[in-house]
Each structure stands twice: as C-alpha cells, then as structure tokens.
Short mmCIF file of C-alpha atoms and ligand atoms in Angstrom, two decimals:
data_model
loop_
_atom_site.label_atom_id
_atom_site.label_comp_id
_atom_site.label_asym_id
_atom_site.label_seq_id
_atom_site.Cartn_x
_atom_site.Cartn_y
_atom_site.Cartn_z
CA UNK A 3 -32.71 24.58 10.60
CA UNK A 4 -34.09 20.93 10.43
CA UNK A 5 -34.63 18.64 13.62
CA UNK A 6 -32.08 16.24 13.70
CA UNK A 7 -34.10 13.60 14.84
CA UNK A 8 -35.71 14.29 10.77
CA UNK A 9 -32.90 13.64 9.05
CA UNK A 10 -33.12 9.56 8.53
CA UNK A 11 -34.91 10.50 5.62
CA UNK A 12 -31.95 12.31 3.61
CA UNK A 13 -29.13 10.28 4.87
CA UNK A 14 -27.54 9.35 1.73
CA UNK A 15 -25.66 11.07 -0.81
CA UNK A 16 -26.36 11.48 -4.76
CA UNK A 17 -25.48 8.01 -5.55
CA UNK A 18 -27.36 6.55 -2.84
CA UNK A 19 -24.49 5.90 -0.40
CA UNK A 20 -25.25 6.64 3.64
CA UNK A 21 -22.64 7.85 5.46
CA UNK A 22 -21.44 4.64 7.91
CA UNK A 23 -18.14 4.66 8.65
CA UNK A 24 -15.62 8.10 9.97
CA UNK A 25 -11.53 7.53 9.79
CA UNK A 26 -10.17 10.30 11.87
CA UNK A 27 -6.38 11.84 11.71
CA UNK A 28 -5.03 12.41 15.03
CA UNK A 29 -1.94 14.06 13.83
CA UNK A 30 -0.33 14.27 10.44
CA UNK A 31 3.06 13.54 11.54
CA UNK A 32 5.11 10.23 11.56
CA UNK A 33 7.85 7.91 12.74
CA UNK A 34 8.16 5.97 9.52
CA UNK A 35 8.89 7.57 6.11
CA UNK A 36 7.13 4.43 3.73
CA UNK A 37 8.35 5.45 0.01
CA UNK A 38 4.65 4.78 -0.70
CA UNK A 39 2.91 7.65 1.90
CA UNK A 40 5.54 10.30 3.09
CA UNK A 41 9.07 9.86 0.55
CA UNK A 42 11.94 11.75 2.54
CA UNK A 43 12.47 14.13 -0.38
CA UNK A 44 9.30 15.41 -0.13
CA UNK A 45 8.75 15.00 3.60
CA UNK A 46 12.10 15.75 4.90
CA UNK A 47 13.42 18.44 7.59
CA UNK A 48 11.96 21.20 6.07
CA UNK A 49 8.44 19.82 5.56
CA UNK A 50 5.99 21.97 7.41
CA UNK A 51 3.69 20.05 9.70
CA UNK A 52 0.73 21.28 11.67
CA UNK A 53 1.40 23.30 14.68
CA UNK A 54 0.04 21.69 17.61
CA UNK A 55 -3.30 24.35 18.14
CA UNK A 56 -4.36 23.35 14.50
CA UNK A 57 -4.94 19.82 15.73
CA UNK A 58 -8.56 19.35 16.87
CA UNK A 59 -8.30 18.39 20.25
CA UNK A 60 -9.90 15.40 22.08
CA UNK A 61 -12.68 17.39 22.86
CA UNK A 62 -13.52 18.67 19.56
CA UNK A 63 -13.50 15.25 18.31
CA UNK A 64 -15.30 13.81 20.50
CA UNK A 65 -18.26 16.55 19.90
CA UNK A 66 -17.71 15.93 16.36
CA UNK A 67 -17.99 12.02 16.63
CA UNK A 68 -21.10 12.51 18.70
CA UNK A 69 -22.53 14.47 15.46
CA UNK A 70 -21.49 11.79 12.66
CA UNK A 71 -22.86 9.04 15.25
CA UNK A 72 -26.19 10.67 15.35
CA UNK A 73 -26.04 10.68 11.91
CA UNK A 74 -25.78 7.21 11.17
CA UNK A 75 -22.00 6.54 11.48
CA UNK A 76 -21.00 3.50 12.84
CA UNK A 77 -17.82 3.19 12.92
CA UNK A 78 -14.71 5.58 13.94
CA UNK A 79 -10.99 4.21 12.70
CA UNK A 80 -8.12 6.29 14.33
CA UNK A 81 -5.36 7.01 11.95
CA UNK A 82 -3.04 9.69 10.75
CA UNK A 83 -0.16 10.39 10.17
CA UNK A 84 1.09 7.76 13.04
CA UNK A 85 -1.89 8.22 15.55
CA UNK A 86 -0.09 6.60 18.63
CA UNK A 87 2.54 9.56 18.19
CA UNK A 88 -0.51 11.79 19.83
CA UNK A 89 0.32 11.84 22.90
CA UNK A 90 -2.23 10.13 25.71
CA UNK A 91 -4.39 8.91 23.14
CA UNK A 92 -5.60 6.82 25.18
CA UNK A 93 -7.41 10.17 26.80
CA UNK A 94 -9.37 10.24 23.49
CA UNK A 95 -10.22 6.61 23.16
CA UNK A 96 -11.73 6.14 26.73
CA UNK A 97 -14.14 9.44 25.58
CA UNK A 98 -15.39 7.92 22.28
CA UNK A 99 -15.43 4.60 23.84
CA UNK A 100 -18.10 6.12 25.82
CA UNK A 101 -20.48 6.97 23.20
CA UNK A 102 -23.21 3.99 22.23
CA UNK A 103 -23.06 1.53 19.51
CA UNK A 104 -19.77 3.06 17.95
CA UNK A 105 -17.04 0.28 17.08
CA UNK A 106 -13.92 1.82 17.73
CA UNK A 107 -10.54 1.08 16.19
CA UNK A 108 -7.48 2.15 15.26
CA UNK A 109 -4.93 1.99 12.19
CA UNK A 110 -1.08 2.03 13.44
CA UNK A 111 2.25 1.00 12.04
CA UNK A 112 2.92 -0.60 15.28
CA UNK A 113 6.35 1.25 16.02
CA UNK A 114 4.70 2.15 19.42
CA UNK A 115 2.13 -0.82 20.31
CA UNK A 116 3.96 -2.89 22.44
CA UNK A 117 4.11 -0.25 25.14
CA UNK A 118 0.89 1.46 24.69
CA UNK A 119 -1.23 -1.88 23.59
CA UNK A 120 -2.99 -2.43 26.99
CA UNK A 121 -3.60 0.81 27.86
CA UNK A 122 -5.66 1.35 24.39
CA UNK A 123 -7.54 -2.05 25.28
CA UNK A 124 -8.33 -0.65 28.83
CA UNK A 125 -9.51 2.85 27.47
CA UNK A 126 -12.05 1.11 25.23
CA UNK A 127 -10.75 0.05 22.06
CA UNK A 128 -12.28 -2.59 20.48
CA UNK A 129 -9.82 -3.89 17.51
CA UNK A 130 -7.05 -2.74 15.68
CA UNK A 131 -5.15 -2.96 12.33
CA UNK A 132 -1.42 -3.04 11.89
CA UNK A 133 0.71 -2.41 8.68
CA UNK A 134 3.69 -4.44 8.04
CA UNK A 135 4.73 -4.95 4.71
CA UNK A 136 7.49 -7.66 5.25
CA UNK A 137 8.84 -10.35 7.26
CA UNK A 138 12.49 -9.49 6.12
CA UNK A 139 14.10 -6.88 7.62
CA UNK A 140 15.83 -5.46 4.33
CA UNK A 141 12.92 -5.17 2.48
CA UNK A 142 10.84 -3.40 4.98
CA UNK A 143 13.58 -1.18 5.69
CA UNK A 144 13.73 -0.20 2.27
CA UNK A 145 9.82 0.87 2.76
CA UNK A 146 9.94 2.31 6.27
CA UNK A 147 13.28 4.49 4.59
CA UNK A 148 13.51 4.85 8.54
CA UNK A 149 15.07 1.41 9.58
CA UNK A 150 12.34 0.40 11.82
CA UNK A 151 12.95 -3.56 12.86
CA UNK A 152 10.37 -5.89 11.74
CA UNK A 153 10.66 -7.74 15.36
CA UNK A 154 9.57 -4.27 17.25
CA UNK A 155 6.31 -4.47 15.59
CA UNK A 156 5.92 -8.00 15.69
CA UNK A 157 6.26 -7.49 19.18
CA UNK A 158 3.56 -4.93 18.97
CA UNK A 159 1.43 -7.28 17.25
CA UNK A 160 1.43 -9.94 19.54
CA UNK A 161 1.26 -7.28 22.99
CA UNK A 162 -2.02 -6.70 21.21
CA UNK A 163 -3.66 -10.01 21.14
CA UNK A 164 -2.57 -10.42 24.80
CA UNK A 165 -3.97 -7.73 25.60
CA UNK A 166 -7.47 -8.72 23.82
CA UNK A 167 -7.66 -6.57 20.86
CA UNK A 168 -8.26 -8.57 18.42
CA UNK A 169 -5.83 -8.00 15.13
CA UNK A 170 -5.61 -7.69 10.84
CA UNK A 171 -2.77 -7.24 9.21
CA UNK A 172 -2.32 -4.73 6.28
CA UNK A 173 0.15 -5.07 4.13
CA UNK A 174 0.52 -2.77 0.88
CA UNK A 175 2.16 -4.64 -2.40
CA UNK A 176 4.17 -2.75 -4.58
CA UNK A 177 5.84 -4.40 -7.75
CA UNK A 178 9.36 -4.74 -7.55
CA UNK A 179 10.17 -3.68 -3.64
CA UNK A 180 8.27 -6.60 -1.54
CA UNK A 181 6.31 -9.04 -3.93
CA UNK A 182 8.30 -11.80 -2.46
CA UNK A 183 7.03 -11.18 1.20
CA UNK A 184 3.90 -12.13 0.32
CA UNK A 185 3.94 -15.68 0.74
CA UNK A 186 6.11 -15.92 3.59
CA UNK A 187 3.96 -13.31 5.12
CA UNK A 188 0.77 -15.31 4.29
CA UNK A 189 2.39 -18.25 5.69
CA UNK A 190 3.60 -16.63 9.32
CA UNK A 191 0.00 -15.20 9.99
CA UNK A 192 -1.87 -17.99 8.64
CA UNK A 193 -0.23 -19.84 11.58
CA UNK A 194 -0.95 -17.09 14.34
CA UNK A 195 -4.51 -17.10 13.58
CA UNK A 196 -4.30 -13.17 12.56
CA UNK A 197 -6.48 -11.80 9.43
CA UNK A 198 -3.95 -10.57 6.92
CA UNK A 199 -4.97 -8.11 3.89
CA UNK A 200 -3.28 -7.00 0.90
CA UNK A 201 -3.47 -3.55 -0.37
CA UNK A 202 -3.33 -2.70 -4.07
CA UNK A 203 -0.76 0.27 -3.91
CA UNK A 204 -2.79 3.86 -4.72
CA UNK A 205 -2.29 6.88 -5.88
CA UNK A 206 -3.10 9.20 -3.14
CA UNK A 207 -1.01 12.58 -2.91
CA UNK A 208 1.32 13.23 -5.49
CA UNK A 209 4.45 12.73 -3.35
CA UNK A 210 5.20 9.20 -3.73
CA UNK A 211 5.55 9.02 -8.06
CA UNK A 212 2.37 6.22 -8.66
CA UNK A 213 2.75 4.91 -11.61
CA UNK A 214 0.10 1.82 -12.56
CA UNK A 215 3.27 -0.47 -13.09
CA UNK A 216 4.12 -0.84 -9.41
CA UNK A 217 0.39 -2.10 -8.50
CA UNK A 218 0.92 -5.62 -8.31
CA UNK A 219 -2.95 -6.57 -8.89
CA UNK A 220 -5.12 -8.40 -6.29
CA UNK A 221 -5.89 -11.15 -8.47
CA UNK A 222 -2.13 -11.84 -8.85
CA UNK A 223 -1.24 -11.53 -5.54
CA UNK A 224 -4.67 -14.65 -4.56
CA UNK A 225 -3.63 -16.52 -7.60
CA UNK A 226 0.04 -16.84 -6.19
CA UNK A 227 -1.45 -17.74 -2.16
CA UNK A 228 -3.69 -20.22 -3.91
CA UNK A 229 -1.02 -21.99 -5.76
CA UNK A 230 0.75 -23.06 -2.22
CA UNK A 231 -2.44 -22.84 -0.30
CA UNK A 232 -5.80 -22.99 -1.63
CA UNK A 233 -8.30 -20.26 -1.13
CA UNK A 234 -11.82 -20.18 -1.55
CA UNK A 235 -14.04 -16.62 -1.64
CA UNK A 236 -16.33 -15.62 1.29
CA UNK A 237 -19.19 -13.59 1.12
CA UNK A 238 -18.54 -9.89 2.32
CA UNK A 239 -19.30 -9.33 6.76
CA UNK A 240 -21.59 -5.98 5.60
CA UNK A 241 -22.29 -3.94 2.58
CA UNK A 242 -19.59 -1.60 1.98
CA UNK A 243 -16.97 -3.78 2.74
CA UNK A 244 -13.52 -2.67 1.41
CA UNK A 245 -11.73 -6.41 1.48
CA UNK A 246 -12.87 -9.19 -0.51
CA UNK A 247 -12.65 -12.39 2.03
CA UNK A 248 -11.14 -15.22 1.39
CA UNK A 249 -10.77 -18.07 3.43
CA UNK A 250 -8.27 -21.15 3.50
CA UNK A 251 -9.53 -24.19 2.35
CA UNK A 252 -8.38 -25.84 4.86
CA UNK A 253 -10.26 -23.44 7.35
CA UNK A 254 -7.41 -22.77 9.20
CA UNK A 255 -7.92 -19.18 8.55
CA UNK A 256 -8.46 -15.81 6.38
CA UNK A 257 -6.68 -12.93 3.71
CA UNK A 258 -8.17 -10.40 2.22
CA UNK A 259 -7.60 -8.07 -0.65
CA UNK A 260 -8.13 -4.14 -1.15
CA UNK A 261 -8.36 -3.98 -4.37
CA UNK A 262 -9.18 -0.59 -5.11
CA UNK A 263 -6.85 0.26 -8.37
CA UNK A 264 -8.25 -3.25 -10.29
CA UNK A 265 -11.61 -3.56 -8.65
CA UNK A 266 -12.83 0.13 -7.41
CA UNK A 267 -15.30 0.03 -4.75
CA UNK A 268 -16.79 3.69 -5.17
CA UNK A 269 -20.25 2.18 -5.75
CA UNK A 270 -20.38 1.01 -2.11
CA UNK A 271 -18.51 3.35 0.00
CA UNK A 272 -19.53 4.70 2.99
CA UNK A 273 -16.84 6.36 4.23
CA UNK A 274 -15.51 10.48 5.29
CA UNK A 275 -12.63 11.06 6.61
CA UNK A 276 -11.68 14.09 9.50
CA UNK A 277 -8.14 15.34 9.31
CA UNK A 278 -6.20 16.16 11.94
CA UNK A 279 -7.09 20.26 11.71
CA UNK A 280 -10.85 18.77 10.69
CA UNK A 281 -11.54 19.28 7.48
CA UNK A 282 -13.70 16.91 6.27
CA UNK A 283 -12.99 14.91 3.24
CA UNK A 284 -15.68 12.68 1.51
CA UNK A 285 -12.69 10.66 -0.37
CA UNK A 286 -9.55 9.61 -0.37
CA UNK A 287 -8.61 11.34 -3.62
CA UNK A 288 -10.45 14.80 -2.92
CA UNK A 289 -9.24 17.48 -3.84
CA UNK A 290 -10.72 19.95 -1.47
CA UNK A 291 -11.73 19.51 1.88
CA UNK A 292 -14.59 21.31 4.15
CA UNK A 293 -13.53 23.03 7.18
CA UNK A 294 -15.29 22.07 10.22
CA UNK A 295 -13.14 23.30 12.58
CA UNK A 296 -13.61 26.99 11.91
CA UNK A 297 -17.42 26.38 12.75
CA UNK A 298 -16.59 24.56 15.36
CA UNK A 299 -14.65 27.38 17.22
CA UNK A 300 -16.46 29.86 16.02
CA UNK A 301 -19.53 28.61 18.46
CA UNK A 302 -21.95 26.70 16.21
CA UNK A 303 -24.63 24.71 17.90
CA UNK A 304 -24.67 20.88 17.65
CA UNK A 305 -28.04 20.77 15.27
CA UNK A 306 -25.67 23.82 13.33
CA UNK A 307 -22.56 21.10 12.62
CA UNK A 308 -25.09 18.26 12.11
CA UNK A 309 -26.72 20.23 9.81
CA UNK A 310 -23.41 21.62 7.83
CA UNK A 311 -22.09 17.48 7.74
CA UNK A 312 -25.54 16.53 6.17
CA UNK A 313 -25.28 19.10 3.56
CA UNK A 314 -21.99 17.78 2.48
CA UNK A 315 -22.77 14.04 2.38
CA UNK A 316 -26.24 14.88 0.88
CA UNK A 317 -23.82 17.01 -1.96
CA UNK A 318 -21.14 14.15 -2.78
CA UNK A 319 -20.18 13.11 -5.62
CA UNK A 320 -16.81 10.99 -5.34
CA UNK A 321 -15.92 8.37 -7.53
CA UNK A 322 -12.39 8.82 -8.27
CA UNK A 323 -11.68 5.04 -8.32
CA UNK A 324 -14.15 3.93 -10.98
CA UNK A 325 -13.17 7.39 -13.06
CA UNK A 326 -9.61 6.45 -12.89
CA UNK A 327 -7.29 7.31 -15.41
CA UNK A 328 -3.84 8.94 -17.29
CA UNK A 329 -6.04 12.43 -16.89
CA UNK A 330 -6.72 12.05 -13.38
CA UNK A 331 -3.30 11.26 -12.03
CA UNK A 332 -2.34 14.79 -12.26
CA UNK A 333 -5.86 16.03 -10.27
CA UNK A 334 -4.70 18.20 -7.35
CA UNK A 335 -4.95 15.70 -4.40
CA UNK A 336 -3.84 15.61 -0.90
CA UNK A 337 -1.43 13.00 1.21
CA UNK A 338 -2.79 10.19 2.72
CA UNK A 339 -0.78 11.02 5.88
CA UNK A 340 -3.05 14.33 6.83
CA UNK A 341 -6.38 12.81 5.20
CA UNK A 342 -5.79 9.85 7.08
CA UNK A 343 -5.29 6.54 5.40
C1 LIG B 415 -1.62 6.34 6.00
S1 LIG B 415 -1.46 4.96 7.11
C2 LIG B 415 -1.87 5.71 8.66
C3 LIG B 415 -1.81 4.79 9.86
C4 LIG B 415 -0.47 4.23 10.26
N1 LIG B 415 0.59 5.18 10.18
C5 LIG B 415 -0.17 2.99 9.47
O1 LIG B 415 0.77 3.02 8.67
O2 LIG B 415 -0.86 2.01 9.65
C6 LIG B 415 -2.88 3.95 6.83
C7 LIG B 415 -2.72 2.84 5.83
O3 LIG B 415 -2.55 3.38 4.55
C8 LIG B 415 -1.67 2.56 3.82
N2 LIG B 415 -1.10 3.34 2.70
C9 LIG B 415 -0.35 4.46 2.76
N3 LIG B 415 -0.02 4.89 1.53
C10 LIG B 415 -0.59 4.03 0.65
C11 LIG B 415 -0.63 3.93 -0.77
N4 LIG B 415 -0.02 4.80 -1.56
N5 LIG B 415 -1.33 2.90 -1.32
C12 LIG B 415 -1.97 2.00 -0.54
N6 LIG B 415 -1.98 2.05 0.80
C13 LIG B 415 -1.29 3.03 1.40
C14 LIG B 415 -0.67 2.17 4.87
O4 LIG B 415 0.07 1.04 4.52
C15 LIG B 415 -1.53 1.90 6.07
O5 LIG B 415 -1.96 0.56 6.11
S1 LIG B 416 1.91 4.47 5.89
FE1 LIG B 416 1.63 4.99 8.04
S2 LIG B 416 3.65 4.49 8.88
FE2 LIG B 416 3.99 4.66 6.73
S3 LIG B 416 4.59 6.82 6.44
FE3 LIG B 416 2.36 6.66 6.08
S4 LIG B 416 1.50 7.24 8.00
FE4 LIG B 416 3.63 6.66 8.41
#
C-alpha cells in the first residue's frame, strides 16, 4: 500500500486532469418534479427510492471528505436529489466545515431556504447556489410539475444573503418552456447584485426525453442579454471553471453560461461526484459507478479508501461531452437526481 503523503506525484488522471472539486448527494429524493431531472411518469408513486440505511450517513461522509481532501480536493458542493430534504443537515455541514481549506457549498432549489438559511450559515457554509428557472409563476410551474411559488424561493434567496451566504443563481434554458424568462430574469438579478448562470439543458438519465432541439444554445441565450444590455467576457476565477463570465458593461454586475452541450468542458474538469449510497462517479454521464460504501463498512483503513479513490481517478477516462453524439444518447446512464447534479 503506498504512503499517502506519496501520492502528489500521481494525482491526475489519463488526460492529465487532478481531481479538485467533490459534489456529494445527500439523498436522492425530492420536493420538485422539474420535467428536465425527475418527469412524474417516470418518478411517480411507485418509483423506488433509497431506503434510509443505504444513505451514507454524516459520518461516513465526513471520513470520506477527509480522504478526497487529502487528496487534493478542494471543494465539496452538497446536492442531491433536494439536499435540504436531509434532515439536520446542518449536523453534516458544521462537521465538514471543520476540516481545513475546504470551500463548502451547497446546490438547492430553495423550496426550504428561507427557514433553514441561517442555520446553514451558522454551521459553516460558505456560499450557495439556487435554481430558479423563472420569474413567472406559470412557467415555472410548468417545470417544477409540483406548483412550487416562485415568491417562496425568492424568499429563500434573499433569507440567504441576510444571512451572509453569499448567492448565484442557476437557471436551466430549455427551448420552448421558459426562453422568455431569460431577460426578465437577467434584469431582476442584475438589480439585486446576485450572479445569475444559464445552463445549457443536458442529457443526463434517460428519464426526461433530451432531444438537441430543446437546448437553447449559450451563445443565443448572451447574444439576446447583450442586445438590451451589453456584456463583455471575463477571464475564468480558476482553471476548470464550468461558467464562462461575463460581466455588464456597465459594471453593475455578472451572468454566466454552462455551456456544456455547445462548448464541452471535458478537457478541464476536475470534478467526482459521491451519491447518496456512495458510489463514486467520475462523470456526469457514467455509466457505472464504484462502490465505496461497501469498503467503507466493511472496515477498510483510511490509507485503504485513499488508496481505492486514487486508483479510480488515476484510471478515468470520461469525456462524454466532447464525444457527444446520436450514438451516445442511448448509452446506459444514470439520473442526475442520485448522481447529484
Ligand atoms: C439535480 S439538481 C440538485 C440540487 C437541487 N435539487 C437543485 O435543483 O438545485 C442540481 C442542478 O442540476 C440542474 N439540472 C437538473 N437536470 C438538468 C438537465 N437535464 N440539464 C441541465 N441542468 C439540469 C438543476 O437545475 C440544478 O441547478
Ligand atoms: S433539478 Fe433539483 S429540484 Fe428539480 S427535480 Fe431535480 S433535484 Fe429536484
């Protein structure tokens, strides 16, 4: 077994990428039913979700964080599934607030924030991200399929920045449901001072019926921002970065775009991703992922899971975005709600 305190020296994987950043599921399960992630036909009443001792627990994540972070990882995003349907998360935030140098934040559909925003803050977390994909209450309706009021996580939004956490906006375009929210929603957080960023609509899972139509590309969706209010690019904050920046000319504030259907990012990503039984899944669009749970349980040592997570990274592979095509859209893939999105 190799001394972890040796491994700097193999850190990346066969294209050269290091392993930086770790999104972890905390449950696959969620309030909303967005056409785009979990459909109601497929994820309806009879859709089987994890029992409750398949989840990792706080504890096991928090061992398991410990392990990526002394492997280089910088970053842990909570996310699921809805991850402030967990109950006490804040339980699991105040433990990997605790370990060094990690920037810790969370990915929510803010159904929930309002109430639970300053608790989060006080347990340690550092930022978040919040997905609303309209300002109109019809429209996101029709993409919640659950009737979730805009104002509830507007509210959640704004309990947020009270309570310190600084907050982006995601919002995920798809041709023909909520093109027309982008401008006003570019307008209403252009004047809040919040960082708002498109998503090019993907074809994770197989549940929601992608088809390349209903992306409404990146380059569209600046063109049509810069016609009312002119943008110009920024350079990226770090290597890796998912978002291309832009920033108002006026300076009175930032989008960004995630373009990964037009412009695939594979080359630069340094991303796994934990699901909520831990499996660990090296991208978005694998097919298979690599139990670490059973290890877990079944006693390994710390330099034994370090060890196992190195051999994976130093073994991957992924590209899916840049290989993207009519043949790979019927690849066996899993959900984005239990990879974690
Ligand atoms: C899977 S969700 C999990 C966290 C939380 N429930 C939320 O909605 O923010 C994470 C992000 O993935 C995005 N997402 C889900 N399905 C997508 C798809 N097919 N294409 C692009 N983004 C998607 C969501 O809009 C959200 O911003
Ligand atoms: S995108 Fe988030 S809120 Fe919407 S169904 Fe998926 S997990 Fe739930």
């Amino acid at each position: 077994m190799s001394n972890p305190l040796e491994l700097g020296r193999d850190r990346t994987d066969t294209l050269g990428r290091p392993l930086r950043d770790l999104r972890v599921s905390v449950t696959d399960r969620c309030n909303f039913r967005c056409v785009y992630c979990m459909p109601k036909e497929v994820f309806g009443r009879d859709y089987q979700f994890l029992d409750r001792r398949e989840l990792l627990s706080f504890e096991e994540i928090e061992r398991l964080a410990r392990i990526f972070a002394a492997r280089g990882v910088e970053k842990v995003r909570l996310t699921g599934g809805e991850p402030l349907v967990r109950r006490d998360l804040e339980r699991l935030i105040e433990k990997l607030a605790s370990i060094e140098g990690l920037d810790l934040t969370l990915t929510t559909n803010g159904s929930l924030l309002a109430r639970q925003a300053q608790a989060l803050r006080d347990a340690g977390l550092r930022r978040v991200t919040v997905s609303l994909d309209s300002l109109d209450d019809a429209v996101f309706s029709a993409m919640n399929d659950v009737d979730f009021p805009v104002a509830q996580v507007l509210e959640g939004i704004e309990a947020a920045a009270a309570a310190g956490l600084p907050v982006k906006v995601n919002m995920v375009v798809r041709r023909g449901l909520n093109e027309d929210s982008v401008l006003p929603m570019a307008r209403y957080f252009r004047e809040r001072g919040h960082v708002l960023r498109f998503i090019e609509y993907m074809d994770v899972g197989h549940s929601n019926g992608w088809r390349l139509d209903d992306v409404v590309p990146a380059a569209e969706i600046v063109a049509a921002i810069s016609e009312e209010m002119p943008l110009e690019p920024l350079l990226p904050n770090y290597p890796g970065e998912v978002a291309n920046r832009f920033r108002y000319a006026d300076e009175s504030g930032e989008v960004g775009v995630i373009a990964s259907v037009t412009q695939p990012f594979c080359g630069g990503c340094t991303r796994a991703r934990l699901s909520a039984e831990g499996r660990l899944y090296t991208c978005l669009f694998a097919v298979r992922g690599h139990d670490l749970r059973a290890p877990l349980r079944g006693g390994a040592s710390d330099e034994e899971l370090h060890e196992t997570i190195a051999r994976i990274w130093r073994a991957r592979t992924d590209r899916y975005s840049e290989i993207r095509s009519e043949n790979t859209l019927d690849l066996p893939k899993v959900e984005m709600s239990y990879i974690g999105g």
